[in-house]
Amino acid sequence: MRPLGPHVGKGTLPVRSAPVTHTAGTESFPRANARTQGFTRGAPRSFQLDPSGDRLLFLRSRGGTDPVNCLWSLDTGNGAEALVADPGELLGEGPEELSAVERARRERSREASAGIVAFATDRDGTVAAFGLSGRLWLADLAAGAVRELPAAGAVIDPRPDPTGRWVGYAADGGLHLSATDGSATRPVAESDGDDVTWGVAEFVAAEEMGRFRGFWWAPDGSALLAARVDESPVQRWHIADPANPAAPPTEIAYPVAGSADAEVTLHVLGLDGSRIGVTWDRSAFPYVVSASWTGPAPLLSVMSRDQRRSQTLEVDPAQGTTSVRSEAIDEVWLDVVEGIPALLPDGRLVTTVDRDGARRLAIDGTVVTPPDLQVTRVVSVDEAGVVVVGTDDPTESHLWLVTGGGSVDRLTEPGAFHTGLLSGGTLLLATRRLSQAGTAVTVRRKDGPEHLVPTYAEKPPISADVRLLSVGEHDLRVGVLFPRDHVAGTALPVLMDPYGGPHHQEVVKVHDMWLEPQWWADQGFAVVVADGRGTGSRGPEWDRAVRDELASVTLADQVEALEGVADRVADLDLSRVAIRGWSFGGYLAALAVLRRPDVFHAAIAGAPVTDLRLYDTFYTERYLGHPDEAAEIYERNSLIADAPRLSRPLLLIHGLADDNVVVAHTLRFSAALLAAGKPHDVLPLSGVTHMTPQEV
């Protein structure tokens, strides 16, 4: 139940290289929002600075409605841009073909764009590799030339080795190499079973852990650490397309809560043909959460099935044996923190610990960040120190530099939502504010001029006017929006518009996050968006309040937010309150009219998880435990048994091709409602997955 994000559709994708001149301001907001992918098309993204900080690489399409990304470079000294690779020139006017594996990868990463959607470079940033239409491409960044390299099949996740001699990539279940001079291609591991793949992340790693990779190069380019994924133990589900009965159903390996996960092992694959299996206590720690290889030895983060124990392991690449660098135990659960574990150049270990109500950075076990800073992820670790993203205000996001000596320096100004990079003394900032649309991307060398990275994104046809509040016993962060032509003294029906689920915030100081709520408000509603307990950036205790109680805690906080807003804001008609949401928000919307019809009078539930036994292992078991040991907990957090309680209007919406929250959730719930004699509406979306990017 990860929140909504970018998504790519099925089949072929257009490749377009000409600038797009369509103006969003001539359209309705919903159509403009769809055509521009939330006004993000044409904006720069996917940034990478070379070690010197002299060159910035990034992706950007040529216009605000153009989905096709090109690869660009920018000289951080003078701000001059250069086009590195244009899919339209490389492929001509033919469509971009995507393999089933690539479509699945993009679904997991919520990738909605076409063209070049990812790239990787060697250590010094001299070459960049990317996949396009299943083919392998290499850009020589010094010469400004792009050429296709031979490949063994439809290319997945190509990555140059640090020395720039080889490009590794996954294809047809195996892991392969192609020489950057085009002289050779060869396998380093071939699939040894119908259900076995090398070098590609398994479902729960990509969907829930944020690990999208399956192989990592040695620093000298002599070997790879590679994941072998065996999905044969995982149960099979079948996703059919009822609108096309002649098409066979798609079979997916889906590890539902309580069932077997894929078996993931790791191996050191030498370019000399050697293969060494990595050993650790896989029975105690079956989940490979993250891996890296920046020093002499690879680092692994592994976790227990119940997610209450984890270990950071150092691998001996010559023997495959592992030694424990650090351990963590939590009686509730341990979170996955992006960017750790990592090593400073002197070999000290960078991790996080939960202490004094905060997630704090630790170097070799010594806590180095203050308790009022919530660390959310580690961006980079190098000679300058550790760059982290975190916050001391849950509505904002900031960058801090933690030096090897332990000093903590803030790199961004308060009042905004910042992300960024630091490399070679060059700072890149992507800044979003509540007061203006879009993202401002700037790059500045140390003691040098600042350059703005141009955006071609379109301006939204409306602007948002949101009032941020803190309300209720739990100091809930809430946004309230009224119609822009609202006349004070006119009571309005209320629309609650939450996500409300674990580890995702909606109430942040980002203007464009409030565009859709503002459009709803302009239809005649007072819109209330509330982040309840569990939604992140408030500390481990805040997040863990939902353990075993996803339903009761999240619903209680929506009620608390509504009542808190009504105490402080006039013109809310609490006799007319609706609630809408998607994914976890859909679950929460249906839950609201089932269990609190005295507060909520109508609901729209999109792609709701109605039976938590049907959702995946890593997500569901973190919050509710193993269903064989917690049957009663699953029962009270699921919606099926509540069907006879429905007394309010309810619309269920679901994509029939959804492979994350499968349509069985809505169909089983609808069947239970029908059996109980409860009228309701169902809107099926043919050919749509968990995302709904189609303009129609």
XYZ file of C-alpha atoms in Angstrom:
696
model
C 0.000 0.000 0.000
C 2.668 2.452 -0.955
C 1.209 5.834 -1.872
C 0.391 6.950 -5.377
C 3.278 7.763 -7.643
C 4.309 7.753 -11.302
C 3.330 4.712 -13.314
C 3.908 3.392 -16.818
C 1.153 1.776 -18.831
C 1.217 -1.511 -20.689
C 2.477 -2.178 -24.203
C 4.453 0.261 -26.279
C 5.371 3.841 -25.477
C 5.771 6.739 -27.898
C 9.178 8.227 -28.499
C 8.992 11.921 -29.293
C 11.857 14.360 -29.619
C 10.145 17.588 -30.707
C 9.220 20.183 -28.063
C 5.608 20.073 -26.935
C 3.818 23.414 -26.999
C 0.411 22.482 -25.551
C -0.688 24.932 -22.837
C -2.210 23.421 -19.718
C -3.986 26.677 -18.916
C -6.529 26.097 -21.728
C -7.744 22.846 -20.152
C -9.677 21.820 -17.079
C -7.493 21.033 -14.112
C -8.102 17.240 -14.138
C -7.135 16.954 -17.808
C -4.130 19.246 -17.426
C -3.032 17.291 -14.365
C -3.250 14.022 -16.277
C -1.478 15.267 -19.409
C 1.404 16.730 -17.425
C 1.713 13.861 -14.930
C 0.974 16.208 -12.073
C 2.928 19.050 -13.738
C 6.177 17.084 -13.482
C 6.798 16.364 -17.164
C 9.478 18.657 -18.495
C 10.984 19.129 -15.042
C 14.575 17.981 -14.388
C 14.925 14.798 -12.276
C 17.238 11.858 -11.443
C 20.311 13.963 -10.666
C 23.890 12.717 -10.412
C 27.011 14.781 -9.757
C 30.410 13.433 -10.744
C 33.017 13.099 -7.953
C 34.626 16.432 -8.844
C 31.296 18.233 -8.733
C 32.047 19.710 -12.175
C 29.332 17.898 -14.147
C 25.675 17.303 -13.372
C 23.753 14.599 -15.238
C 19.980 14.531 -15.168
C 16.852 13.479 -17.040
C 14.250 15.828 -18.508
C 11.681 15.680 -21.284
C 11.377 18.445 -23.854
C 8.003 19.776 -22.782
C 5.351 19.839 -20.097
C 3.214 17.129 -21.721
C 6.076 15.123 -23.262
C 6.595 11.806 -21.410
C 9.887 10.976 -23.154
C 12.961 11.728 -21.057
C 16.297 12.702 -22.572
C 19.678 12.559 -20.808
C 21.312 15.968 -20.231
C 24.519 17.301 -18.702
C 25.249 20.658 -17.112
C 28.610 22.310 -16.466
C 28.328 23.422 -12.852
C 30.960 26.108 -13.393
C 29.253 28.108 -16.136
C 25.748 26.578 -16.161
C 25.992 25.482 -19.803
C 23.718 22.568 -20.757
C 24.297 19.840 -23.331
C 21.952 17.182 -24.648
C 23.635 13.812 -24.145
C 21.053 11.359 -25.485
C 17.690 11.846 -27.189
C 15.517 8.703 -27.536
C 13.873 10.166 -30.630
C 17.212 10.333 -32.407
C 18.346 6.920 -31.173
C 15.162 5.008 -32.009
C 13.684 7.115 -34.779
C 9.917 7.428 -34.826
C 9.173 3.818 -33.906
C 7.529 2.947 -30.595
C 9.520 2.012 -27.521
C 9.084 -1.666 -26.674
C 9.089 -2.741 -23.023
C 9.619 -6.278 -21.781
C 7.321 -7.737 -19.138
C 10.170 -7.558 -16.604
C 10.790 -3.892 -17.363
C 7.084 -3.079 -17.075
C 7.020 -4.792 -13.693
C 10.100 -2.845 -12.546
C 8.477 0.418 -13.539
C 5.263 -0.529 -11.766
C 7.202 -1.196 -8.564
C 9.092 2.114 -8.824
C 5.966 4.083 -9.867
C 7.690 5.167 -13.064
C 5.354 6.940 -15.506
C 7.818 8.303 -18.043
C 9.072 6.944 -21.333
C 12.444 7.194 -23.016
C 15.411 7.148 -20.646
C 14.042 6.557 -17.159
C 17.315 5.696 -15.395
C 21.051 5.755 -16.003
C 24.276 4.822 -14.223
C 27.883 5.933 -14.602
C 31.356 4.656 -13.870
C 33.213 5.984 -10.807
C 34.665 9.079 -12.483
C 31.590 9.884 -14.528
C 33.219 9.370 -17.924
C 30.532 7.084 -19.368
C 26.816 6.609 -18.694
C 24.807 3.471 -19.517
C 21.066 3.212 -19.931
C 18.447 0.901 -21.328
C 16.102 2.078 -24.055
C 13.464 -0.102 -25.710
C 15.188 -3.147 -24.201
C 18.499 -2.258 -25.879
C 21.811 -1.286 -24.283
C 23.272 2.170 -24.850
C 26.459 3.874 -23.720
C 27.179 7.608 -23.684
C 30.799 8.737 -23.838
C 30.455 11.912 -21.779
C 33.804 13.384 -22.789
C 33.321 12.828 -26.525
C 29.592 13.572 -26.469
C 28.806 10.414 -28.445
C 26.203 7.703 -27.829
C 26.354 4.220 -29.281
C 24.503 0.960 -28.881
C 26.321 -1.979 -27.316
C 25.570 -5.626 -28.071
C 23.270 -7.286 -25.534
C 22.079 -10.812 -24.852
C 18.374 -9.947 -24.508
C 15.984 -7.285 -23.264
C 18.219 -5.179 -21.012
C 17.365 -4.514 -17.363
C 19.239 -2.077 -15.085
C 22.557 -1.599 -16.959
C 25.456 -0.342 -14.804
C 29.071 0.353 -15.835
C 31.802 -1.036 -13.632
C 33.700 1.630 -11.648
C 36.641 1.536 -14.078
C 34.468 1.995 -17.161
C 35.547 -1.187 -18.940
C 32.336 -3.229 -18.742
C 28.591 -2.701 -18.423
C 26.688 -5.234 -16.362
C 22.994 -5.816 -16.997
C 20.259 -8.370 -16.367
C 18.521 -10.069 -19.304
C 16.471 -13.230 -19.824
C 16.920 -14.299 -16.211
C 20.718 -14.039 -16.277
C 23.393 -11.462 -15.540
C 25.568 -10.381 -18.462
C 28.475 -8.128 -19.411
C 29.163 -6.010 -22.456
C 32.539 -4.360 -23.020
C 32.277 -0.586 -23.295
C 34.359 -0.657 -26.467
C 31.775 -2.975 -28.028
C 34.255 -5.791 -28.497
C 32.641 -8.497 -26.362
C 29.560 -9.610 -24.483
C 29.301 -12.601 -22.182
C 27.247 -14.011 -19.336
C 28.496 -14.104 -15.768
C 25.465 -16.024 -14.478
C 22.699 -17.673 -16.473
C 19.313 -18.659 -15.129
C 19.402 -22.179 -13.730
C 15.631 -22.645 -13.489
C 12.349 -21.393 -14.880
C 11.690 -19.428 -11.677
C 15.260 -18.184 -11.145
C 16.617 -14.753 -12.020
C 19.975 -13.097 -11.432
C 20.576 -9.415 -10.786
C 16.943 -8.289 -10.405
C 15.203 -7.373 -7.144
C 12.336 -9.575 -5.992
C 8.776 -8.244 -5.520
C 8.885 -7.323 -1.823
C 12.350 -5.745 -2.129
C 11.171 -3.375 -4.863
C 7.610 -2.826 -3.620
C 8.288 -2.481 0.108
C 12.006 -2.196 0.921
C 12.945 0.392 -1.690
C 15.662 -1.915 -3.056
C 15.389 -1.876 -6.839
C 18.822 -3.341 -7.548
C 20.042 -6.907 -7.765
C 23.795 -6.541 -8.396
C 26.707 -4.381 -7.238
C 30.168 -3.931 -8.795
C 33.437 -4.348 -6.900
C 35.388 -1.065 -6.729
C 38.075 -2.395 -9.084
C 35.593 -3.884 -11.552
C 36.905 -7.417 -11.062
C 33.718 -8.957 -9.669
C 30.046 -8.410 -8.935
C 27.958 -9.140 -5.880
C 24.757 -10.556 -7.358
C 21.391 -11.660 -6.019
C 19.969 -14.970 -7.181
C 16.191 -14.955 -6.727
C 14.264 -18.230 -6.751
C 10.506 -17.619 -6.897
C 9.501 -21.277 -7.029
C 8.289 -21.275 -3.374
C 6.023 -18.261 -3.991
C 2.351 -18.882 -4.694
C 1.047 -17.934 -8.140
C -1.790 -15.542 -8.820
C -3.382 -14.849 -12.184
C -4.385 -11.377 -13.375
C -6.935 -11.607 -16.195
C -8.274 -8.901 -18.492
C -12.054 -9.392 -18.597
C -12.354 -6.829 -21.393
C -10.206 -9.072 -23.616
C -11.300 -12.654 -22.937
C -9.049 -14.042 -25.688
C -5.942 -12.799 -23.857
C -4.443 -15.332 -21.439
C -4.158 -14.217 -17.806
C -0.837 -12.925 -16.537
C 0.772 -15.135 -13.915
C 2.535 -13.361 -11.054
C 4.450 -14.650 -8.051
C 2.793 -12.842 -5.144
C 4.010 -13.530 -1.573
C 0.789 -12.968 0.356
C 1.025 -12.452 4.134
C 1.884 -15.675 5.904
C 3.072 -17.438 2.748
C 6.523 -18.241 1.394
C 8.751 -15.449 0.119
C 11.206 -15.777 -2.740
C 14.502 -17.364 -1.738
C 17.256 -14.767 -2.130
C 20.919 -15.756 -2.043
C 23.996 -13.670 -2.812
C 27.092 -14.622 -4.774
C 30.409 -13.023 -5.648
C 30.831 -13.490 -9.397
C 34.360 -12.936 -10.637
C 35.063 -11.809 -14.164
C 37.553 -14.684 -14.203
C 34.631 -17.129 -14.021
C 34.763 -17.770 -10.282
C 31.567 -18.014 -8.225
C 31.529 -17.816 -4.424
C 28.326 -18.110 -2.417
C 27.832 -15.666 0.452
C 26.902 -17.344 3.716
C 24.925 -15.957 6.628
C 22.124 -17.246 8.858
C 19.431 -17.071 6.226
C 16.943 -18.942 8.388
C 17.139 -16.161 10.984
C 17.619 -13.293 8.507
C 15.930 -14.166 5.191
C 15.421 -10.587 3.948
C 18.237 -8.864 2.038
C 17.305 -5.248 2.702
C 20.272 -3.515 1.086
C 23.791 -4.077 -0.209
C 26.752 -1.966 -1.260
C 30.370 -2.440 -2.299
C 32.341 0.776 -1.935
C 35.303 -0.496 0.074
C 37.394 -3.675 0.077
C 34.426 -5.750 1.278
C 30.707 -5.643 0.445
C 28.227 -4.611 3.137
C 24.829 -6.225 3.612
C 21.805 -5.350 5.683
C 19.714 -8.429 6.449
C 16.520 -8.665 8.484
C 14.409 -11.275 10.220
C 10.987 -12.262 8.897
C 9.268 -10.494 11.814
C 11.400 -7.363 11.117
C 12.421 -7.035 14.756
C 16.092 -7.968 14.268
C 18.631 -6.900 11.696
C 22.353 -7.280 11.126
C 24.909 -5.332 9.139
C 27.279 -7.892 7.653
C 30.702 -7.479 6.069
C 31.427 -10.020 3.357
C 34.807 -11.598 2.703
C 34.664 -11.607 -1.122
C 37.355 -14.279 -1.388
C 35.628 -16.778 0.927
C 31.979 -15.702 0.986
C 31.945 -15.690 4.770
C 30.352 -12.830 6.705
C 31.089 -11.057 9.962
C 28.676 -8.919 11.971
C 29.500 -5.198 12.021
C 26.364 -4.130 13.901
C 23.026 -5.467 15.129
C 19.676 -3.861 15.876
C 16.684 -5.131 17.828
C 13.267 -3.528 18.270
C 10.351 -5.137 20.078
C 7.865 -3.620 17.605
C 9.659 -3.395 14.229
C 12.752 -2.002 12.515
C 12.421 0.434 9.634
C 14.313 0.358 6.364
C 16.376 3.558 6.040
C 17.582 4.389 2.550
C 21.340 4.806 2.143
C 22.543 2.692 5.053
C 24.621 0.851 5.992
C 27.536 2.730 4.450
C 31.250 3.207 5.068
C 33.211 6.407 5.526
C 36.507 6.466 3.608
C 38.330 5.554 6.833
C 36.198 2.409 7.220
C 33.876 3.601 9.974
C 30.312 2.311 9.713
C 27.396 4.687 9.132
C 24.004 3.538 10.429
C 20.983 4.967 12.226
C 19.630 4.234 15.686
C 16.278 5.050 17.266
C 16.992 6.892 20.496
C 15.412 9.657 22.604
C 12.314 9.701 20.419
C 14.231 10.268 17.188
C 15.914 8.441 14.334
C 19.528 9.526 14.675
C 22.686 9.028 12.652
C 25.424 6.911 14.197
C 29.073 6.486 13.196
C 30.582 3.247 14.497
C 27.746 3.150 17.021
C 28.242 6.691 18.340
C 25.174 8.893 17.872
C 26.141 12.138 16.129
C 22.848 13.931 15.328
C 20.685 15.746 17.910
C 17.341 14.368 19.153
C 15.353 17.165 17.489
C 16.506 16.033 14.015
C 14.611 13.111 12.474
C 16.909 11.476 9.906
C 14.874 10.041 7.033
C 17.612 8.884 4.630
C 21.320 9.051 3.887
C 22.132 10.723 0.559
C 25.896 10.273 0.304
C 28.982 9.272 2.249
C 32.408 10.531 1.161
C 35.457 12.521 2.300
C 33.282 15.535 3.138
C 31.165 13.478 5.517
C 27.623 12.151 5.520
C 24.798 14.062 3.832
C 21.401 13.212 5.281
C 17.841 14.232 4.514
C 15.794 14.857 7.616
C 13.602 17.313 9.416
C 12.994 19.189 12.636
C 9.515 20.129 11.375
C 7.342 17.332 9.921
C 5.980 19.638 7.208
C 9.493 20.384 5.877
C 12.529 18.507 4.557
C 16.170 19.578 4.806
C 19.756 18.546 4.134
C 22.440 18.289 6.789
C 26.146 17.557 6.465
C 27.555 15.430 9.263
C 31.343 15.551 9.120
C 33.613 12.694 10.075
C 34.428 14.587 13.249
C 30.771 14.651 14.243
C 29.773 18.272 13.526
C 26.260 18.730 12.122
C 25.771 21.571 9.625
C 22.434 22.486 8.104
C 22.651 23.085 4.336
C 19.137 24.414 3.643
C 16.938 27.275 4.787
C 13.786 26.712 6.887
C 10.306 27.025 5.465
C 10.555 24.684 2.463
C 10.870 21.087 1.342
C 14.414 20.381 0.132
C 16.194 17.360 -1.298
C 19.579 17.344 -2.986
C 23.144 16.154 -3.450
C 26.633 17.194 -2.401
C 29.716 16.060 -4.302
C 33.155 17.584 -4.749
C 32.006 20.678 -2.889
C 29.132 21.226 -5.340
C 25.668 21.418 -3.806
C 22.538 20.617 -5.784
C 19.207 21.551 -4.231
C 15.707 20.680 -5.418
C 13.449 23.025 -3.489
C 9.670 23.043 -3.287
C 7.737 25.704 -1.417
C 4.190 26.256 -0.287
C 4.102 29.687 -1.901
C 4.955 28.714 -5.478
C 4.317 25.953 -7.995
C 6.951 23.543 -9.226
C 10.441 22.651 -8.088
C 13.390 25.045 -8.259
C 16.612 23.132 -8.942
C 19.848 25.007 -8.298
C 23.468 23.948 -8.421
C 26.345 25.799 -6.797
C 30.030 25.044 -6.602
C 31.806 25.805 -3.379
C 32.454 29.572 -3.313
C 31.116 29.780 -6.868
C 28.053 31.125 -8.687
C 24.643 29.477 -8.406
C 22.939 28.205 -11.555
C 19.284 27.348 -12.050
C 18.629 24.097 -13.886
C 15.919 25.010 -16.431
C 12.514 23.367 -16.285
C 10.034 22.941 -19.117
C 7.211 21.925 -16.794
C 3.911 23.676 -17.337
C 2.368 25.966 -14.783
C -0.818 24.633 -13.178
C -4.020 26.382 -14.277
C -4.981 26.888 -10.635
C -3.092 27.803 -7.493
C -3.614 26.293 -4.068
C -4.512 28.260 -0.973
C -4.043 25.963 2.005
C -4.054 26.716 5.701
C -1.774 24.413 7.734
C -2.801 23.666 11.313
C -1.813 21.518 14.266
C -4.881 20.153 16.020
C -6.095 17.683 18.601
C -4.590 15.702 21.406
C -1.922 14.254 19.129
C -0.899 17.577 17.548
C -1.985 16.296 14.146
C -0.742 18.168 11.092
C -3.690 19.182 8.935
C -4.287 21.172 5.745
C -7.606 22.950 5.144
C -8.746 24.339 1.792
C -11.875 26.310 0.838
C -13.226 27.296 -2.565
C -11.296 30.285 -3.804
C -14.591 32.168 -4.154
C -15.870 31.148 -0.732
C -18.012 33.701 1.084
C -17.479 33.671 4.842
C -20.544 32.534 6.696
C -21.545 29.978 4.056
C -21.461 26.469 5.500
C -19.805 23.890 3.247
C -19.911 20.101 3.077
C -16.600 18.602 4.167
C -14.411 16.281 2.088
C -11.729 14.407 3.996
C -8.934 13.558 1.553
C -6.295 11.479 3.384
C -3.701 8.884 2.568
C -3.284 8.231 6.259
C -1.129 5.127 5.951
C 2.261 4.299 7.441
C 5.376 6.201 6.429
C 3.833 8.668 4.000
C 2.976 12.318 4.580
C 0.534 14.525 2.704
C 0.653 17.621 4.914
C 3.892 19.229 3.740
C 4.970 22.660 2.543
C 4.803 21.781 -1.137
C 2.411 23.845 -3.238
C 1.749 21.225 -5.897
C 0.722 18.629 -3.296
C -2.334 20.812 -2.666
C -3.481 21.338 -6.257
C -5.887 18.398 -6.406
C -7.369 19.147 -2.953
C -7.822 22.758 -4.097
C -9.661 21.603 -7.213
C -11.963 19.519 -5.032
C -12.496 22.506 -2.774
C -13.419 24.642 -5.779
C -16.259 22.219 -6.509
C -17.898 23.427 -3.310
C -16.217 21.594 -0.438
C -14.178 22.391 2.586
C -11.334 19.898 2.078
C -9.414 18.544 5.068
C -6.184 16.549 4.659
C -4.730 15.060 7.860
C -1.584 13.104 8.681
C -2.298 10.792 11.591
C -0.056 8.620 13.675
C 2.203 6.367 11.627
C 2.659 8.770 8.712
C 6.348 9.501 9.360
C 8.829 12.261 10.289
C 7.575 12.441 13.867
C 9.794 9.772 15.424
C 9.705 5.998 15.943
C 7.049 6.076 18.681
C 4.724 8.013 16.397
C 5.170 5.468 13.618
C 4.823 2.428 15.866
C 1.510 3.589 17.339
C -0.250 1.707 14.515
C 1.210 -1.690 15.395
C -1.645 -4.219 15.446
C -4.124 -1.326 15.103
C -3.951 -0.045 11.531
C -7.721 0.409 11.507
C -8.547 1.868 14.905
C -5.617 4.291 15.229
C -5.702 5.711 11.710
C -9.493 6.131 11.780
C -9.470 7.715 15.243
C -6.916 10.264 14.051
C -9.062 11.265 11.078
C -11.970 11.875 13.442
C -9.699 13.804 15.815
C -8.434 15.922 12.929
C -11.950 16.708 11.692
C -13.130 17.718 15.143
C -9.975 19.740 15.770
C -10.375 21.660 12.524
C -14.074 22.324 13.219
C -13.122 23.874 16.573
C -10.829 26.380 14.856
C -12.249 26.930 11.385
C -15.721 28.275 10.643
C -18.140 27.172 7.912
C -17.665 23.388 8.164
C -20.981 21.529 7.972
C -20.325 18.380 9.993
C -23.700 16.959 9.026
C -22.299 16.464 5.504
C -18.872 14.803 5.633
C -17.488 12.636 2.821
C -14.114 10.862 2.645
C -12.124 9.718 -0.370
C -8.798 7.951 -0.859
C -6.717 5.488 -2.885
C -4.747 2.444 -1.731
C -4.379 2.870 2.037
C -6.541 5.972 1.665
C -9.179 3.790 0.001
C -9.011 1.347 2.890
C -9.379 4.241 5.304
C -12.337 5.709 3.394
C -14.280 2.433 3.406
C -13.351 1.890 7.037
C -14.714 5.323 7.940
C -18.263 4.745 6.677
C -18.335 1.209 8.073
C -17.232 2.014 11.612
C -18.024 5.712 12.070
C -21.170 6.422 10.052
C -22.040 8.980 12.722
C -19.120 11.092 11.462
C -18.696 10.119 7.796
C -21.722 10.170 5.510
C -20.311 8.961 2.161
C -17.076 7.416 0.880
C -15.120 6.805 -2.314
C -12.610 3.970 -1.847
C -10.068 3.473 -4.633
C -8.019 0.257 -4.769
C -8.692 -0.512 -1.096
C -7.036 -3.356 0.788
C -10.158 -4.911 2.264
C -8.625 -8.173 3.526
C -5.094 -7.773 4.858
C -4.502 -11.505 4.449
C -4.365 -10.788 0.712
C -1.552 -8.241 0.911
C 2.185 -8.949 0.774
C 4.433 -10.338 3.481
C 6.902 -7.551 4.187
C 4.335 -4.758 4.507
C 1.525 -6.576 6.281
C 3.553 -8.635 8.730
C 5.480 -5.546 9.846
C 2.296 -3.957 11.160
C 0.135 -6.955 12.076
C 2.470 -9.905 12.588
C 2.212 -13.338 10.979
C -1.431 -14.261 10.258
C -0.955 -17.773 11.663
C -0.040 -16.180 14.998
C -2.331 -13.144 14.858
C -5.606 -14.262 13.283
C -7.707 -12.032 15.538
C -5.523 -9.008 14.734
C -6.015 -9.547 10.998
C -9.745 -9.972 11.523
C -10.217 -6.676 13.348
C -8.105 -4.741 10.837
C -9.809 -6.129 7.721
C -13.101 -4.916 6.248
C -14.891 -8.037 4.971
C -16.573 -8.892 8.276
C -17.795 -5.294 8.593
C -19.861 -5.489 5.403
C -23.211 -5.888 7.254
C -22.539 -2.584 9.040
C -22.647 -0.427 5.899
C -25.309 2.275 6.167
C -23.799 5.059 4.053
C -23.204 5.487 0.301
C -19.975 3.800 -0.819
C -18.281 3.802 -4.217
C -15.521 1.239 -4.806
C -13.037 1.834 -7.664
C -10.406 -0.691 -8.743
C -8.082 -1.315 -11.673
C -8.621 -4.806 -13.052
C -4.908 -5.182 -13.905
C -3.671 -4.201 -10.434
C -0.866 -6.578 -9.378
C -0.190 -4.832 -6.070
C -3.622 -4.477 -4.462
C -5.362 -7.067 -6.607
C -8.987 -6.526 -7.614
C -9.975 -9.510 -5.449
C -9.976 -7.072 -2.524
C -12.845 -5.068 -4.008
C -14.657 -8.074 -5.485
C -14.663 -10.030 -2.225
C -15.779 -6.996 -0.273
C -18.515 -6.284 -2.820
C -19.682 -9.899 -2.583
C -19.875 -9.601 1.207
C -21.872 -6.378 0.870
C -24.276 -8.032 -1.576
C -24.689 -11.027 0.724
C -25.555 -8.640 3.535
C -28.040 -6.784 1.336
C -26.055 -3.541 1.387
C -26.347 -1.385 -1.752
C -23.085 0.080 -3.040
C -21.437 1.088 -6.315
C -18.428 -0.470 -8.048
C -16.422 1.208 -10.845
C -14.025 -1.246 -12.561
C -11.159 0.255 -14.574
C -10.247 -2.046 -17.445
C -6.520 -2.422 -18.136
C -5.529 -0.191 -15.218
C -2.995 -1.226 -12.576
C -2.554 0.272 -9.108
C -1.883 3.625 -10.735
C -4.339 5.462 -12.983
C -2.233 7.531 -15.408
C -4.482 7.327 -18.435
C -5.816 10.708 -19.507
C -9.322 9.311 -20.101
